[in-house]
Amino acid sequence: MFDSMTNQMLWDATKETLYMVAISVGIAHIIGLPLGVLLTTTDKGHILQNLPLNKVIGAVVNVGRSIPFIILMVAIIPFTRMVAGTSIGTTAAIVPLTVAAIPFVARLVESALKEVDSGVIEAAQAMGSTPAEIIRKVLLPEAMPSLVLGFTLTAVSLVGFSAMAGAIGGGGLGDLAIRFGYQRFRGDIMLQTVVILVVLVQGVQTLGDWVSRRVNKR
Amino acid sequence: MIRLRGLYKTFEGKNQVHALRGIDLDIPKGQVFGVIGQSGAGKSTLVRCINLLERPTSGQIWVDDTEVTSLSSRQLRSARKRMGMIFQHFNLLSSRTAAGNIAYPLELAGADKTETKTRVEEMLKLVGLEDKAHAYPAQLSGGQKQRVGIARALANEPQVLLCDEATSALDPETTKSVLQLLKEINQQMGLTIVLITHEMPVIQEICDMVAVLEHGIIQEEGRVIDVFTKPKSQATRRMLQDTMEVRIPPDLLQRPEKSNGDCRRILKLSFVGPGAHEPLISDMVKRHPVNANILFGRIDQMKDIPFGMLLLEISGEADLVDQAVNYLQSQDVEVEVFQDV
Ligand SMILES: Nc1ncnc2c1ncn2[C@@H]1O[C@H](COP(=O)(O)OP(=O)(O)O)[C@@H](O)[C@H]1O
Ligand SMILES: [Mg+2]
């Protein structure tokens, strides 16, 4: 229904969105997962109880989570420039997306790990497991279905955030919607980006639910 | 084998709880040692102190000449590998199959793949679950889960097996079969088993020795047969009342006095071992002409020893009744005069 140039634009924008989301979800987990593990295990009565450390990480995470994304994105522009070499474009958008997602991931991981039955952790301790073994062989595998759902939720949220990042020059579907759909009054392109976003979100969610069910042996 | 000295455990909090208040206990090698007590008595705390899942507030614990209370955390981990533990709610890894669960302690011990595989198969065979190797816990019944728990606990050939209410979540039939398995393992491997429970029949079924715990204090301990047939403490009596003791229906005691001034007594006789087979009552009646009326009787088994209990009413001339009682007391039975009427 579009000319080939518009189609190409939509396709490129979709790829940019996928790229931004995939990389930021990945990096956010590389940093957020250990943070979530620490948040859980340093809590009272857990395997690495350390309340001061727990309080500090908890506070930092809360600060991160309470800053609205749009403000965070602007506020960390100098940092973005330092990391990505520029503050505009798809690669640059990955930086604020990742920064915003880290505390989110940390909390999701924490809540997933807290669901693990304390009896099972105790059994592992009774067998002489080290804390590292408990994390690797008990906490993470036992929490896997919830972790997968958390991963999915993060990806879905980042699709939305990436559209926001696009609105201020980050590329991707949001960028397209603003530049063509809004500024050039192309309601049809606006609608098409929304449809693609909905399909993306649905797809990610469906896949995530499926994987989570597959790894759930309970 | 296991020695507890001056063990105290106080849980701090809004209300302090003194869960253990001075426990001294010796558990000999190869024994099945039961700890019985009502809920809240401190049983779990006691058994969890042995592998330091719970650290005592004060006191010492030795397992096999190692003072576990003085170990570093690394040493403690290696000591724990020599102690198995099973739990009321099994505590299996839901993300691993039966075989995977049994492999867990072997992985910790650094066993290689083939070693692990052989050992897992051996253990599955031991607990009779060869066909369930690839089943996840969610696909197993309670009894099967506990068998996996046992296999996991024994995979590293520990010298001690700690059981925290291991059969309390199981139905009576399954309980019997799990206890039977523990009994076999105890005999085959000479494993020391410490078993805590609030259920008398469990102790009766497999324990050699028992300690009665109440309010964090051991009220009584000894061979099961002695403790249960000649209870010394109120705690044991109360416990026995629920399962084995009989309560005499009140109107039995209030039967009208016979007019001729006869004397009437209610006695409780307990027989232990071979004595349970002797024709004691008919002998008594032949020697001392009194009326004997059996109100209640049962015969039971503690591990392998038979024991019986009889509630007897004898009546007749006061002198003769006395003589009859004396006669019984001179025989190989415990006599308790319940009631003088
Ligand atoms: N972690 C804990 N914190 C506070 N109180 C506890 C804790 N564990 C046990 N208790 C208390 O200690 C007492 C003994 O508990 P427990 O050893 O579990 O008894 P049992 O196993 O005989 O039912 C109970 O009053 C219980 O409430
Ligand atoms: Mg208990």
Short mmCIF file of C-alpha atoms in Angstrom, two decimals, chain B residues 10-331:
data_model
loop_
_atom_site.label_atom_id
_atom_site.label_comp_id
_atom_site.label_asym_id
_atom_site.label_seq_id
_atom_site.Cartn_x
_atom_site.Cartn_y
_atom_site.Cartn_z
CA THR B 10 17.79 -18.30 71.61
CA PHE B 11 16.03 -16.61 68.73
CA GLU B 12 16.16 -12.87 69.14
CA GLY B 13 13.28 -10.75 67.96
CA LYS B 14 10.29 -8.99 69.37
CA ASN B 15 9.78 -11.87 71.73
CA GLN B 16 12.89 -13.86 72.55
CA VAL B 17 12.36 -17.56 72.00
CA HIS B 18 14.48 -19.98 73.96
CA ALA B 19 14.28 -22.85 71.52
CA LEU B 20 16.99 -25.00 73.14
CA ARG B 21 17.84 -24.73 76.79
CA GLY B 22 20.83 -26.84 77.66
CA ILE B 23 20.95 -29.96 75.52
CA ASP B 24 23.47 -32.72 76.30
CA LEU B 25 23.18 -35.70 74.06
CA ASP B 26 25.27 -38.61 72.85
CA ILE B 27 24.22 -40.39 69.72
CA PRO B 28 26.16 -43.61 69.21
CA LYS B 29 27.41 -44.73 65.82
CA GLY B 30 25.07 -46.85 63.73
CA GLN B 31 22.01 -46.10 65.83
CA VAL B 32 18.66 -44.84 64.69
CA PHE B 33 18.15 -42.08 67.19
CA GLY B 34 14.75 -40.44 67.45
CA VAL B 35 13.87 -37.10 68.96
CA ILE B 36 10.20 -36.74 69.70
CA GLY B 37 8.28 -33.76 70.95
CA GLN B 38 5.29 -31.64 70.23
CA SER B 39 5.30 -28.86 67.70
CA GLY B 40 7.43 -25.98 68.93
CA ALA B 41 9.45 -28.16 71.29
CA GLY B 42 12.67 -27.27 69.48
CA LYS B 43 13.19 -30.48 67.50
CA SER B 44 13.95 -28.85 64.18
CA THR B 45 16.28 -26.39 65.84
CA LEU B 46 18.08 -29.28 67.50
CA VAL B 47 18.61 -31.31 64.34
CA ARG B 48 19.53 -28.22 62.32
CA CYS B 49 22.20 -27.40 64.87
CA ILE B 50 23.99 -30.65 64.09
CA ASN B 51 25.00 -29.44 60.63
CA LEU B 52 24.93 -25.82 61.75
CA LEU B 53 22.07 -24.74 59.52
CA GLU B 54 21.22 -23.14 62.83
CA ARG B 55 24.15 -21.85 64.83
CA PRO B 56 23.68 -22.47 68.55
CA THR B 57 23.85 -19.46 70.84
CA SER B 58 26.25 -21.44 72.97
CA GLY B 59 27.46 -25.00 73.35
CA GLN B 60 29.53 -27.49 71.40
CA ILE B 61 28.76 -30.08 68.77
CA TRP B 62 31.02 -32.93 67.76
CA VAL B 63 30.40 -35.15 64.80
CA ASP B 64 32.87 -38.01 64.54
CA ASP B 65 35.54 -36.30 66.65
CA THR B 66 35.28 -33.07 64.67
CA GLU B 67 34.03 -30.13 66.63
CA VAL B 68 31.80 -28.64 63.97
CA THR B 69 31.11 -25.54 66.03
CA SER B 70 34.75 -24.52 65.68
CA LEU B 71 35.13 -25.01 61.91
CA SER B 72 35.82 -22.29 59.36
CA SER B 73 33.15 -21.91 56.69
CA ARG B 74 35.25 -23.85 54.18
CA GLN B 75 35.81 -26.69 56.66
CA LEU B 76 32.14 -26.63 57.56
CA ARG B 77 31.17 -27.08 53.92
CA SER B 78 33.36 -30.14 53.64
CA ALA B 79 32.00 -31.50 56.94
CA ARG B 80 28.47 -31.01 55.60
CA LYS B 81 29.31 -33.15 52.59
CA ARG B 82 29.70 -36.01 55.04
CA MET B 83 26.25 -35.45 56.53
CA GLY B 84 23.06 -36.09 54.61
CA MET B 85 19.80 -34.39 55.39
CA ILE B 86 16.20 -34.95 54.37
CA PHE B 87 13.29 -32.62 54.94
CA GLN B 88 9.57 -32.65 55.56
CA HIS B 89 8.89 -30.87 52.28
CA PHE B 90 11.66 -32.70 50.40
CA ASN B 91 13.28 -29.49 49.13
CA LEU B 92 14.20 -30.89 45.74
CA LEU B 93 15.32 -28.67 42.89
CA SER B 94 12.22 -28.32 40.76
CA SER B 95 14.35 -27.45 37.74
CA ARG B 96 16.20 -30.78 37.82
CA THR B 97 15.05 -34.33 37.20
CA ALA B 98 15.32 -37.01 39.86
CA ALA B 99 18.69 -37.97 38.42
CA GLY B 100 19.74 -34.31 38.30
CA ASN B 101 18.86 -33.84 41.93
CA ILE B 102 20.87 -36.87 42.97
CA ALA B 103 23.77 -35.64 40.85
CA TYR B 104 23.84 -32.28 42.65
CA PRO B 105 25.94 -33.32 45.68
CA LEU B 106 28.23 -35.32 43.39
CA GLU B 107 28.86 -32.19 41.31
CA LEU B 108 29.76 -30.35 44.50
CA ALA B 109 32.20 -33.10 45.40
CA GLY B 110 33.82 -32.73 41.98
CA ALA B 111 32.90 -36.15 40.63
CA ASP B 112 33.42 -36.58 36.88
CA LYS B 113 30.65 -37.41 34.41
CA THR B 114 30.97 -41.20 34.34
CA GLU B 115 31.41 -41.44 38.11
CA THR B 116 28.33 -39.31 38.60
CA LYS B 117 26.30 -41.36 36.15
CA THR B 118 27.13 -44.68 37.79
CA ARG B 119 26.56 -43.37 41.26
CA VAL B 120 23.21 -41.79 40.33
CA GLU B 121 22.07 -45.10 38.86
CA GLU B 122 23.17 -46.92 42.00
CA MET B 123 21.26 -44.52 44.21
CA LEU B 124 18.12 -44.66 42.07
CA LYS B 125 18.26 -48.43 42.37
CA LEU B 126 18.75 -48.25 46.13
CA VAL B 127 15.58 -46.22 46.56
CA GLY B 128 13.64 -48.15 43.93
CA LEU B 129 13.20 -45.38 41.38
CA GLU B 130 15.18 -46.67 38.39
CA ASP B 131 12.28 -45.86 36.10
CA LYS B 132 11.91 -42.28 37.35
CA ALA B 133 15.41 -41.00 36.54
CA HIS B 134 14.10 -38.45 34.05
CA ALA B 135 11.00 -37.37 35.94
CA TYR B 136 10.86 -33.88 37.41
CA PRO B 137 9.79 -33.55 41.06
CA ALA B 138 6.42 -32.15 39.94
CA GLN B 139 5.74 -35.49 38.28
CA LEU B 140 6.50 -37.53 41.39
CA SER B 141 4.33 -38.49 44.37
CA GLY B 142 5.28 -37.41 47.89
CA GLY B 143 6.80 -40.77 48.70
CA GLN B 144 8.81 -40.78 45.48
CA LYS B 145 10.04 -37.27 46.16
CA GLN B 146 11.25 -38.30 49.59
CA ARG B 147 13.02 -41.29 48.03
CA VAL B 148 14.81 -38.90 45.70
CA GLY B 149 15.62 -36.81 48.79
CA ILE B 150 17.10 -39.86 50.47
CA ALA B 151 19.09 -40.82 47.40
CA ARG B 152 20.44 -37.28 47.15
CA ALA B 153 21.34 -37.24 50.83
CA LEU B 154 23.20 -40.53 50.56
CA ALA B 155 24.93 -39.97 47.22
CA ASN B 156 28.18 -38.85 48.84
CA GLU B 157 28.18 -41.76 51.31
CA PRO B 158 27.71 -39.72 54.47
CA GLN B 159 28.14 -41.21 57.92
CA VAL B 160 25.13 -39.41 59.30
CA LEU B 161 21.64 -38.88 58.00
CA LEU B 162 19.58 -36.10 59.57
CA CYS B 163 15.83 -36.34 59.10
CA ASP B 164 13.62 -33.37 59.90
CA GLU B 165 10.03 -34.67 60.00
CA ALA B 166 10.85 -36.70 56.93
CA THR B 167 7.54 -38.54 56.85
CA SER B 168 5.20 -35.93 58.27
CA ALA B 169 3.92 -34.90 54.86
CA LEU B 170 3.25 -38.48 53.79
CA ASP B 171 0.24 -40.74 54.23
CA PRO B 172 0.57 -43.69 56.65
CA GLU B 173 1.25 -46.30 53.97
CA THR B 174 3.95 -44.23 52.29
CA THR B 175 5.39 -43.37 55.70
CA LYS B 176 5.77 -47.08 56.41
CA SER B 177 7.59 -47.75 53.16
CA VAL B 178 9.92 -44.77 53.56
CA LEU B 179 10.71 -45.84 57.12
CA GLN B 180 11.33 -49.37 55.90
CA LEU B 181 13.82 -47.98 53.39
CA LEU B 182 15.59 -45.98 56.11
CA LYS B 183 15.73 -49.10 58.27
CA GLU B 184 17.36 -51.09 55.48
CA ILE B 185 19.86 -48.34 54.79
CA ASN B 186 20.73 -48.16 58.47
CA GLN B 187 21.37 -51.90 58.58
CA GLN B 188 23.20 -52.18 55.27
CA MET B 189 25.44 -49.17 55.56
CA GLY B 190 25.75 -48.82 59.32
CA LEU B 191 24.65 -45.24 58.86
CA THR B 192 23.81 -43.21 61.95
CA ILE B 193 20.34 -41.75 61.61
CA VAL B 194 19.00 -38.84 63.64
CA LEU B 195 15.30 -38.59 63.11
CA ILE B 196 12.96 -36.03 64.58
CA THR B 197 9.23 -36.38 64.56
CA HIS B 198 6.10 -35.58 66.48
CA GLU B 199 4.66 -38.97 65.60
CA MET B 200 5.02 -41.77 68.08
CA PRO B 201 4.54 -44.57 65.52
CA VAL B 202 7.58 -43.36 63.59
CA ILE B 203 9.80 -43.74 66.64
CA GLN B 204 8.21 -47.07 67.40
CA GLU B 205 8.81 -48.31 63.88
CA ILE B 206 12.51 -47.72 63.44
CA CYS B 207 14.27 -46.07 66.34
CA ASP B 208 16.68 -47.81 68.67
CA MET B 209 16.92 -44.89 71.03
CA VAL B 210 14.74 -41.91 71.70
CA ALA B 211 14.96 -38.56 73.44
CA VAL B 212 11.84 -36.73 74.49
CA LEU B 213 12.10 -33.00 73.98
CA GLU B 214 9.85 -30.44 75.59
CA HIS B 215 10.34 -26.69 75.89
CA GLY B 216 13.88 -27.02 74.59
CA ILE B 217 14.92 -29.48 77.27
CA ILE B 218 15.44 -33.21 76.97
CA GLN B 219 13.02 -34.67 79.46
CA GLU B 220 14.02 -38.26 79.08
CA GLU B 221 16.14 -40.44 76.87
CA GLY B 222 17.11 -44.06 76.48
CA ARG B 223 16.21 -47.21 74.60
CA VAL B 224 12.84 -46.79 72.94
CA ILE B 225 11.37 -49.81 74.66
CA ASP B 226 12.37 -48.53 78.09
CA VAL B 227 11.22 -44.99 77.56
CA PHE B 228 7.86 -45.98 76.15
CA THR B 229 7.03 -48.76 78.54
CA LYS B 230 8.35 -47.17 81.72
CA PRO B 231 8.05 -43.48 81.06
CA LYS B 232 9.63 -41.41 83.81
CA SER B 233 8.74 -37.90 82.74
CA GLN B 234 5.39 -36.20 82.54
CA ALA B 235 6.22 -35.17 78.99
CA THR B 236 6.55 -38.76 77.86
CA ARG B 237 3.38 -39.77 79.64
CA ARG B 238 1.46 -36.99 77.98
CA MET B 239 2.82 -38.01 74.64
CA LEU B 240 1.98 -41.66 75.19
CA GLN B 241 -1.51 -40.78 76.22
CA ASP B 242 -2.33 -39.60 72.74
CA THR B 243 -1.30 -42.77 71.02
CA MET B 244 -0.73 -45.74 73.24
CA GLU B 245 -2.10 -45.06 76.65
CA VAL B 246 -5.73 -45.71 77.35
CA ARG B 247 -7.98 -43.38 79.12
CA ILE B 248 -10.31 -45.26 81.41
CA PRO B 249 -13.91 -44.34 80.79
CA PRO B 250 -14.98 -42.44 83.91
CA ASP B 251 -18.14 -44.40 84.58
CA LEU B 252 -16.08 -47.55 84.83
CA LEU B 253 -14.41 -46.14 87.87
CA GLN B 254 -17.68 -45.08 89.37
CA ARG B 255 -19.36 -48.44 89.35
CA PRO B 256 -21.29 -48.86 92.55
CA GLU B 257 -19.46 -50.47 95.42
CA LYS B 258 -20.39 -54.07 95.98
CA SER B 259 -22.44 -54.49 99.14
CA ASN B 260 -20.29 -57.19 100.72
CA GLY B 261 -17.45 -54.72 101.27
CA ASP B 262 -15.27 -56.30 98.58
CA CYS B 263 -12.31 -54.44 97.33
CA ARG B 264 -11.88 -53.46 93.67
CA ARG B 265 -8.74 -52.30 91.95
CA ILE B 266 -7.77 -51.30 88.46
CA LEU B 267 -4.26 -52.19 87.42
CA LYS B 268 -2.22 -51.43 84.39
CA LEU B 269 0.19 -54.18 83.38
CA SER B 270 2.92 -53.63 80.82
CA PHE B 271 4.82 -56.57 79.39
CA VAL B 272 7.98 -56.21 77.44
CA GLY B 273 9.63 -58.78 75.25
CA PRO B 274 8.99 -62.51 75.71
CA GLY B 275 6.93 -61.89 78.85
CA ALA B 276 4.16 -60.75 76.59
CA HIS B 277 3.50 -64.35 75.70
CA GLU B 278 2.99 -65.80 79.20
CA PRO B 279 -0.37 -66.80 80.68
CA LEU B 280 0.03 -64.49 83.61
CA ILE B 281 -3.59 -63.75 84.42
CA SER B 282 -4.77 -67.33 84.56
CA ASP B 283 -1.81 -68.17 86.83
CA MET B 284 -2.76 -65.36 89.14
CA VAL B 285 -6.37 -66.41 89.35
CA LYS B 286 -5.37 -70.03 90.07
CA ARG B 287 -3.14 -69.00 92.95
CA HIS B 288 -5.26 -66.24 94.39
CA PRO B 289 -9.01 -66.62 94.07
CA VAL B 290 -10.08 -63.16 92.94
CA ASN B 291 -12.24 -61.98 90.10
CA ALA B 292 -10.30 -60.69 87.17
CA ASN B 293 -11.91 -58.66 84.46
CA ILE B 294 -10.00 -57.44 81.43
CA LEU B 295 -11.02 -53.89 80.55
CA PHE B 296 -8.59 -53.22 77.77
CA GLY B 297 -5.61 -54.86 76.21
CA ARG B 298 -3.26 -54.49 73.30
CA ILE B 299 -0.09 -55.95 72.05
CA ASP B 300 2.30 -53.99 69.94
CA GLN B 301 5.76 -54.01 68.52
CA MET B 302 8.64 -51.57 69.03
CA LYS B 303 11.09 -52.04 66.24
CA ASP B 304 11.51 -55.81 66.81
CA ILE B 305 10.45 -56.20 70.43
CA PRO B 306 6.88 -57.15 71.30
CA PHE B 307 5.23 -55.42 74.18
CA GLY B 308 1.76 -55.51 75.60
CA MET B 309 -0.49 -53.55 77.83
CA LEU B 310 -3.43 -54.75 79.82
CA LEU B 311 -5.95 -52.90 81.90
CA LEU B 312 -7.24 -55.26 84.54
CA GLU B 313 -9.92 -54.97 87.15
CA ILE B 314 -9.60 -57.34 90.09
CA SER B 315 -12.06 -57.57 92.86
CA GLY B 316 -12.64 -59.74 95.86
CA GLU B 317 -11.70 -59.87 99.53
CA ALA B 318 -9.24 -57.14 100.35
CA ASP B 319 -6.54 -59.61 101.49
CA LEU B 320 -6.78 -61.71 98.40
CA VAL B 321 -6.68 -58.69 96.14
CA ASP B 322 -3.52 -57.56 97.88
CA GLN B 323 -1.94 -60.95 97.45
CA ALA B 324 -2.87 -61.04 93.79
CA VAL B 325 -1.30 -57.67 93.25
CA ASN B 326 1.83 -58.75 95.06
CA TYR B 327 2.00 -61.83 92.91
CA LEU B 328 1.81 -59.79 89.73
CA GLN B 329 4.46 -57.42 91.00
CA SER B 330 6.80 -60.37 91.60
CA GLN B 331 6.47 -61.37 87.95
#
